[in-house]
Amino acid sequence: MHPSAVQNASYYMGPPGEPALSRTGFLILSIIMAIFTVPAIILNATVIIVSLLHKQLRQPLNFALVNMAVADLGTAMTGGVLSVVNNAQGYFSLGRTGCVMEGFAVSFFGITSLCTVALIAVERMFVVCKPLGQITFQKKHALGGIALSWLWSLTWNTPPLFGWGRYELEGVGTSCAPDWHNRDPHNVSYILASYFAVCFAVPFFLILASYSKLMWTLHKVSKMACLEDGAVAKGEAKVASMVVLMVLTFLISWLPYAGLAMLVVYNPDVEIHPLVATVPVYLAKSSTAYNPIIYIYLNKQFRKYAVPFLLCGTEPSEDDETSEMTTVESNKVSPA
């Protein structure tokens, strides 16, 4: 093993000089991470580019979607790419300072993305649940929510740089994150207060509360409306399926990470194989690839511009342009 890996040795590392996985195991992890990282960079970068190119996409309700793309791109570039490289080498090659910088960057972008998921839920609830004709969601609201997501993440990821908690190698020792397996009381208090309470529980509560309110409102509308062919009921079912998908992907991405951290905090003597400890990390990082698909590419307005750009760099047809107002209006009531 490279000396720099020993210098940054994680609690999950085996005896001195013994790697957590075989050379083949590290290469497999590198390939798996690359499978998620490359699409994540392409998809999120495309969202940002087409948003800059087309003013039709720069609507206040789309700001949060672009913000999530920026945060996910940051996670993929700092966490995904470095994980691919370090796993290919079989050790963490950036030294102690690099470990702290990577841990902070990945956590900063990752929590910003997580908060943006909650922001999207709140915005959709706000728009759908307002009486028709009273939708006042404006640019200042969108920008305020985005600023809050970055500030919230910065606030809770900075303390380890100043002694409350710390960034350390995790899993098989090829990436860094908040040190949730350290038993020091200062470190445990940081993990409980920051990562579990305000960076997981609070966003998850906002998501559940917002989508519950949204679904209840749509249910009342469907009961009151008398439209042919059950149009309202069909719309309610479609929105319900999207809401379930969004909540499930949030839980798949972040619940294993939060759950494993809590397990170690409450049972410090538990023995966890390095590979098992790595799985939640990769699930969280892989969200950078499927977040844009679920939240953005299933959005008709974004898909109209992003898919042609991805395929061959073509522009939407004039017929698509003339239907833009209809698309914008349909986007206002969609949770995606």
Coordinates of N, CA and C in Angstrom, one line a residue, residues 92-252:
F92 N -5.9 5.9 -1.2 CA -6.2 7.4 -1.3 C -4.9 8.1 -1.4
S93 N -4.8 8.8 -2.5 CA -3.5 9.4 -2.9 C -3.3 10.8 -2.6
L94 N -4.2 11.5 -2.0 CA -4.1 13.0 -1.9 C -3.6 13.5 -0.5
G95 N -3.3 12.6 0.4 CA -2.7 13.0 1.7 C -3.8 13.5 2.6
R96 N -3.4 13.9 3.8 CA -4.3 14.4 4.8 C -5.1 15.6 4.4
T97 N -4.4 16.6 3.9 CA -5.1 17.8 3.4 C -6.1 17.5 2.3
G98 N -5.7 16.7 1.4 CA -6.6 16.3 0.3 C -7.8 15.6 0.8
C99 N -7.7 14.8 1.9 CA -8.8 14.1 2.5 C -9.8 15.1 3.0
V100 N -9.3 16.1 3.8 CA -10.2 17.1 4.4 C -10.9 17.9 3.3
M101 N -10.1 18.2 2.2 CA -10.7 19.0 1.2 C -11.8 18.2 0.4
E102 N -11.5 17.0 0.1 CA -12.5 16.1 -0.6 C -13.7 15.9 0.3
G103 N -13.5 15.6 1.6 CA -14.6 15.3 2.5 C -15.5 16.5 2.6
F104 N -14.9 17.7 2.7 CA -15.7 18.9 2.8 C -16.5 19.2 1.5
A105 N -15.8 19.1 0.3 CA -16.4 19.4 -0.9 C -17.6 18.5 -1.3
V106 N -17.3 17.2 -1.1 CA -18.4 16.2 -1.4 C -19.6 16.4 -0.5
S107 N -19.3 16.7 0.8 CA -20.4 16.9 1.8 C -21.1 18.2 1.5
F108 N -20.4 19.2 1.1 CA -21.0 20.5 0.8 C -21.9 20.4 -0.3
F109 N -21.5 19.9 -1.4 CA -22.3 19.7 -2.6 C -23.4 18.7 -2.4
G110 N -23.1 17.6 -1.7 CA -24.1 16.6 -1.5 C -25.3 17.1 -0.6
I111 N -25.0 17.8 0.5 CA -26.1 18.3 1.3 C -26.8 19.4 0.7
T112 N -26.2 20.2 -0.2 CA -26.9 21.2 -0.9 C -27.9 20.6 -1.9
S113 N -27.5 19.5 -2.5 CA -28.4 18.8 -3.4 C -29.6 18.2 -2.6
L114 N -29.3 17.6 -1.5 CA -30.3 17.0 -0.6 C -31.3 18.1 -0.2
C115 N -30.8 19.3 0.2 CA -31.7 20.4 0.6 C -32.5 20.9 -0.6
T116 N -31.9 20.8 -1.8 CA -32.6 21.3 -3.0 C -33.8 20.3 -3.3
V117 N -33.6 19.0 -3.0 CA -34.8 18.1 -3.2 C -35.9 18.5 -2.3
A118 N -35.6 18.9 -1.0 CA -36.7 19.4 -0.1 C -37.2 20.7 -0.6
L119 N -36.4 21.6 -1.2 CA -36.8 22.9 -1.7 C -37.8 22.7 -2.8
I120 N -37.5 21.7 -3.7 CA -38.4 21.4 -4.9 C -39.8 21.0 -4.3
A121 N -39.8 20.1 -3.3 CA -41.0 19.7 -2.8 C -41.9 20.8 -2.2
V122 N -41.2 21.7 -1.5 CA -41.9 22.9 -0.9 C -42.5 23.8 -1.9
E123 N -41.7 24.0 -3.0 CA -42.1 24.9 -4.1 C -43.3 24.3 -4.8
R124 N -43.3 23.0 -5.1 CA -44.4 22.4 -5.8 C -45.7 22.4 -4.9
M125 N -45.5 22.2 -3.6 CA -46.7 22.3 -2.7 C -47.2 23.7 -2.7
F126 N -46.3 24.7 -2.6 CA -46.8 26.1 -2.6 C -47.6 26.4 -3.8
V127 N -47.1 26.0 -5.0 CA -47.8 26.4 -6.2 C -49.1 25.7 -6.4
V128 N -49.1 24.3 -6.2 CA -50.3 23.5 -6.4 C -51.4 23.9 -5.4
C129 N -51.0 24.1 -4.2 CA -52.0 24.3 -3.1 C -52.5 25.7 -3.0
K130 N -51.9 26.7 -3.8 CA -52.5 28.0 -3.8 C -53.7 28.0 -4.7
P131 N -54.8 28.8 -4.3 CA -56.0 28.8 -5.1 C -55.6 29.4 -6.5
L132 N -56.3 28.9 -7.5 CA -56.1 29.4 -8.9 C -56.2 30.9 -8.9
G133 N -55.3 31.5 -9.6 CA -55.3 33.0 -9.7 C -54.5 33.7 -8.7
Q134 N -54.0 32.9 -7.7 CA -53.3 33.5 -6.6 C -51.9 33.0 -6.5
I135 N -51.4 32.5 -7.6 CA -50.0 32.0 -7.6 C -49.0 33.2 -7.7
T136 N -48.3 33.4 -6.6 CA -47.4 34.5 -6.5 C -45.9 34.1 -6.4
F137 N -45.6 32.9 -6.8 CA -44.3 32.4 -6.7 C -43.4 33.2 -7.7
Q138 N -42.4 33.9 -7.2 CA -41.6 34.8 -8.0 C -40.1 34.5 -7.9
K139 N -39.4 35.3 -8.7 CA -38.0 35.0 -8.8 C -37.3 35.2 -7.4
K140 N -37.7 36.1 -6.7 CA -37.1 36.4 -5.3 C -37.3 35.2 -4.4
H141 N -38.5 34.5 -4.5 CA -38.7 33.3 -3.7 C -37.8 32.2 -4.1
A142 N -37.6 32.0 -5.4 CA -36.7 30.9 -5.9 C -35.3 31.2 -5.5
L143 N -34.8 32.4 -5.7 CA -33.4 32.7 -5.4 C -33.2 32.6 -3.9
G144 N -34.2 33.0 -3.1 CA -34.1 32.9 -1.6 C -33.9 31.4 -1.2
G145 N -34.7 30.6 -1.8 CA -34.7 29.1 -1.4 C -33.3 28.5 -1.8
I146 N -32.8 28.9 -3.0 CA -31.5 28.4 -3.4 C -30.4 28.9 -2.5
A147 N -30.4 30.2 -2.2 CA -29.4 30.7 -1.2 C -29.4 30.0 0.1
L148 N -30.6 29.7 0.6 CA -30.8 29.0 1.8 C -30.2 27.6 1.8
S149 N -30.4 26.9 0.7 CA -29.8 25.5 0.5 C -28.3 25.5 0.6
W150 N -27.7 26.5 0.0 CA -26.2 26.6 0.0 C -25.7 27.0 1.4
L151 N -26.4 28.0 2.0 CA -26.0 28.5 3.3 C -26.2 27.4 4.4
W152 N -27.3 26.7 4.3 CA -27.6 25.6 5.2 C -26.5 24.5 5.2
S153 N -26.1 24.1 3.9 CA -25.0 23.2 3.8 C -23.7 23.7 4.3
L154 N -23.4 24.9 4.0 CA -22.1 25.5 4.4 C -22.0 25.5 5.9
T155 N -23.2 25.9 6.5 CA -23.2 26.1 8.0 C -22.9 24.7 8.7
W156 N -23.4 23.6 8.2 CA -23.2 22.4 8.9 C -22.1 21.5 8.4
N157 N -21.4 22.0 7.3 CA -20.2 21.2 6.8 C -18.9 21.9 7.2
T158 N -19.0 23.2 7.7 CA -17.8 23.9 8.1 C -17.3 23.5 9.5
P159 N -18.1 23.1 10.5 CA -17.6 22.8 11.8 C -16.4 21.8 11.9
P160 N -16.4 20.7 11.0 CA -15.2 19.8 11.1 C -13.9 20.5 10.8
L161 N -14.0 21.6 10.0 CA -12.7 22.3 9.7 C -12.2 23.0 10.9
F162 N -13.0 23.2 12.0 CA -12.6 24.0 13.1 C -12.7 23.2 14.4
G163 N -12.8 21.8 14.3 CA -12.7 21.0 15.5 C -13.9 20.3 16.0
W164 N -15.1 20.7 15.5 CA -16.3 20.0 15.9 C -16.6 18.9 14.8
G165 N -16.2 17.7 15.1 CA -16.3 16.6 14.1 C -15.0 16.7 13.2
R166 N -14.9 15.8 12.3 CA -13.7 15.8 11.4 C -14.0 15.0 10.1
Y167 N -13.2 15.3 9.1 CA -13.3 14.5 7.9 C -12.2 13.4 7.9
E168 N -12.6 12.2 7.5 CA -11.7 11.1 7.6 C -12.0 10.1 6.5
L169 N -11.0 9.2 6.2 CA -11.3 8.1 5.3 C -12.5 7.3 5.7
E170 N -13.2 6.7 4.8 CA -14.3 5.8 5.2 C -14.4 4.6 4.3
G171 N -15.1 3.6 4.7 CA -15.3 2.4 3.9 C -14.0 1.7 3.6
V172 N -13.7 1.5 2.3 CA -12.4 0.8 1.9 C -11.2 1.7 1.9
G173 N -11.4 3.0 2.3 CA -10.3 3.9 2.4 C -9.9 4.6 1.2
T174 N -10.8 4.8 0.3 CA -10.4 5.5 -1.0 C -11.2 6.8 -1.2
S175 N -12.0 7.2 -0.2 CA -12.7 8.5 -0.2 C -12.9 9.0 1.2
C176 N -13.2 10.2 1.4 CA -13.3 10.9 2.7 C -14.7 11.5 2.9
A177 N -15.1 11.5 4.2 CA -16.4 12.0 4.5 C -16.4 12.4 6.0
P178 N -17.5 12.9 6.6 CA -17.5 13.1 8.0 C -17.3 11.8 8.8
D179 N -16.5 11.9 9.8 CA -16.0 10.7 10.5 C -17.1 10.2 11.5
W180 N -18.0 9.4 10.9 CA -19.2 9.0 11.8 C -18.9 7.7 12.6
H181 N -17.7 7.1 12.4 CA -17.3 5.9 13.2 C -16.4 6.2 14.3
N182 N -16.0 7.5 14.5 CA -15.2 7.9 15.7 C -16.0 8.0 16.9
R183 N -15.5 7.5 18.1 CA -16.3 7.5 19.3 C -16.2 8.7 20.2
D184 N -15.3 9.6 19.8 CA -15.1 10.8 20.6 C -16.4 11.6 20.7
P185 N -16.8 12.0 22.0 CA -18.1 12.7 22.2 C -18.3 13.9 21.3
H186 N -17.2 14.7 21.1 CA -17.4 15.9 20.2 C -17.8 15.4 18.8
N187 N -17.2 14.3 18.3 CA -17.5 13.8 17.0 C -18.9 13.3 16.9
V188 N -19.3 12.5 18.0 CA -20.6 11.9 18.0 C -21.7 13.0 18.0
S189 N -21.5 14.0 18.8 CA -22.5 15.1 18.9 C -22.6 15.8 17.6
Y190 N -21.5 15.9 16.8 CA -21.6 16.6 15.5 C -22.5 15.7 14.5
I191 N -22.2 14.4 14.5 CA -22.9 13.5 13.6 C -24.4 13.5 14.0
L192 N -24.8 13.5 15.3 CA -26.2 13.5 15.7 C -26.9 14.8 15.4
A193 N -26.2 15.9 15.7 CA -26.9 17.2 15.5 C -26.9 17.6 14.1
S194 N -25.8 17.4 13.4 CA -25.7 17.9 12.0 C -26.2 17.0 11.0
Y195 N -25.6 15.8 10.9 CA -25.9 15.0 9.7 C -27.2 14.3 9.9
F196 N -27.6 13.8 11.1 CA -28.8 13.1 11.3 C -30.0 14.0 11.4
A197 N -29.9 15.0 12.3 CA -31.0 15.9 12.7 C -31.3 16.9 11.6
V198 N -30.3 17.8 11.3 CA -30.7 19.0 10.4 C -30.4 18.7 9.0
C199 N -29.5 17.7 8.6 CA -29.2 17.5 7.2 C -29.9 16.2 6.7
F200 N -30.6 15.5 7.5 CA -31.4 14.3 7.0 C -32.8 14.4 7.5
A201 N -33.0 14.5 8.8 CA -34.4 14.4 9.3 C -35.2 15.7 8.9
V202 N -34.6 16.9 8.9 CA -35.4 18.1 8.6 C -35.8 18.1 7.1
P203 N -34.8 17.8 6.2 CA -35.3 17.8 4.8 C -36.3 16.7 4.5
F204 N -36.1 15.5 5.1 CA -37.1 14.4 4.9 C -38.4 14.8 5.4
F205 N -38.5 15.5 6.6 CA -39.8 15.9 7.1 C -40.5 16.9 6.1
L206 N -39.7 17.9 5.6 CA -40.2 18.8 4.6 C -40.7 18.2 3.4
I207 N -40.0 17.1 2.9 CA -40.5 16.4 1.7 C -41.8 15.7 2.0
L208 N -41.9 15.0 3.1 CA -43.1 14.3 3.4 C -44.3 15.2 3.6
A209 N -44.0 16.3 4.4 CA -45.1 17.2 4.7 C -45.6 17.9 3.4
S210 N -44.7 18.3 2.6 CA -45.0 19.1 1.3 C -45.8 18.2 0.4
Y211 N -45.3 17.0 0.1 CA -45.9 16.1 -0.8 C -47.3 15.6 -0.3
S212 N -47.4 15.4 1.0 CA -48.6 15.0 1.6 C -49.7 16.1 1.4
K213 N -49.3 17.3 1.7 CA -50.2 18.4 1.5 C -50.6 18.6 0.0
L214 N -49.6 18.4 -0.9 CA -49.9 18.4 -2.3 C -50.9 17.4 -2.8
M215 N -50.7 16.1 -2.3 CA -51.5 15.0 -2.7 C -52.9 15.2 -2.1
W216 N -53.0 15.7 -0.9 CA -54.3 15.9 -0.3 C -55.1 17.0 -1.1
T217 N -54.4 18.0 -1.5 CA -55.1 19.1 -2.3 C -55.6 18.5 -3.7
L218 N -54.7 17.8 -4.3 CA -55.2 17.2 -5.6 C -56.3 16.2 -5.4
H219 N -56.3 15.5 -4.3 CA -57.4 14.5 -4.0 C -58.7 15.3 -3.8
K220 N -58.7 16.4 -3.2 CA -59.9 17.2 -3.0 C -60.4 17.7 -4.3
V221 N -59.5 18.2 -5.2 CA -59.8 18.7 -6.5 C -60.5 17.6 -7.3
S222 N -59.9 16.4 -7.3 CA -60.5 15.3 -8.1 C -61.9 14.9 -7.6
K223 N -62.1 15.0 -6.3 CA -63.5 14.7 -5.8 C -64.5 15.7 -6.2
M224 N -64.1 17.0 -6.3 CA -65.0 18.1 -6.6 C -65.2 18.2 -8.1
A225 N -64.2 17.9 -8.9 CA -64.3 18.1 -10.3 C -65.1 17.0 -11.0
C226 N -65.8 17.3 -12.0 CA -66.6 16.4 -12.8 C -66.2 16.5 -14.2
L227 N -65.1 15.8 -14.6 CA -64.6 15.9 -15.9 C -64.8 14.5 -16.6
E228 N -65.0 14.6 -17.9 CA -65.1 13.3 -18.6 C -63.8 12.5 -18.7
D229 N -64.0 11.2 -18.8 CA -62.9 10.3 -18.9 C -62.0 10.3 -17.6
G230 N -62.5 10.9 -16.5 CA -61.7 10.8 -15.3 C -60.3 11.5 -15.4
A231 N -60.3 12.7 -16.1 CA -59.0 13.4 -16.4 C -58.3 13.8 -15.1
V232 N -59.1 14.3 -14.2 CA -58.5 14.7 -12.9 C -57.9 13.5 -12.1
A233 N -58.7 12.4 -12.1 CA -58.2 11.2 -11.4 C -56.9 10.7 -12.0
K234 N -56.9 10.7 -13.4 CA -55.7 10.3 -14.0 C -54.5 11.2 -13.7
G235 N -54.7 12.5 -13.6 CA -53.7 13.4 -13.3 C -53.2 13.2 -11.9
E236 N -54.2 12.9 -11.0 CA -53.8 12.7 -9.6 C -53.0 11.4 -9.4
A237 N -53.3 10.3 -10.2 CA -52.6 9.1 -10.1 C -51.1 9.3 -10.7
K238 N -51.0 10.1 -11.7 CA -49.7 10.4 -12.3 C -48.8 11.1 -11.3
V239 N -49.4 12.1 -10.7 CA -48.6 12.9 -9.7 C -48.3 12.0 -8.5
A240 N -49.2 11.2 -8.1 CA -48.9 10.3 -6.9 C -47.8 9.3 -7.2
S241 N -47.7 8.8 -8.4 CA -46.6 7.9 -8.8 C -45.3 8.6 -8.8
M242 N -45.3 9.9 -9.3 CA -44.0 10.7 -9.3 C -43.6 11.0 -7.8
V243 N -44.6 11.3 -7.0 CA -44.2 11.6 -5.6 C -43.6 10.4 -4.9
V244 N -44.2 9.2 -5.1 CA -43.7 8.0 -4.5 C -42.3 7.7 -5.0
L245 N -42.1 7.9 -6.3 CA -40.7 7.7 -6.9 C -39.7 8.7 -6.3
M246 N -40.1 9.9 -6.1 CA -39.2 10.9 -5.5 C -38.8 10.6 -4.1
V247 N -39.8 10.2 -3.3 CA -39.6 9.8 -1.9 C -38.7 8.6 -1.8
L248 N -39.0 7.6 -2.6 CA -38.2 6.4 -2.6 C -36.7 6.6 -3.0
T249 N -36.5 7.4 -4.0 CA -35.1 7.7 -4.4 C -34.4 8.5 -3.3
F250 N -35.1 9.3 -2.6 CA -34.5 10.1 -1.5 C -34.0 9.1 -0.4
L251 N -34.9 8.1 -0.1 CA -34.6 7.2 1.0 C -33.5 6.2 0.5
I252 N -33.5 5.8 -0.7 CA -32.5 4.9 -1.2 C -31.1 5.6 -1.2

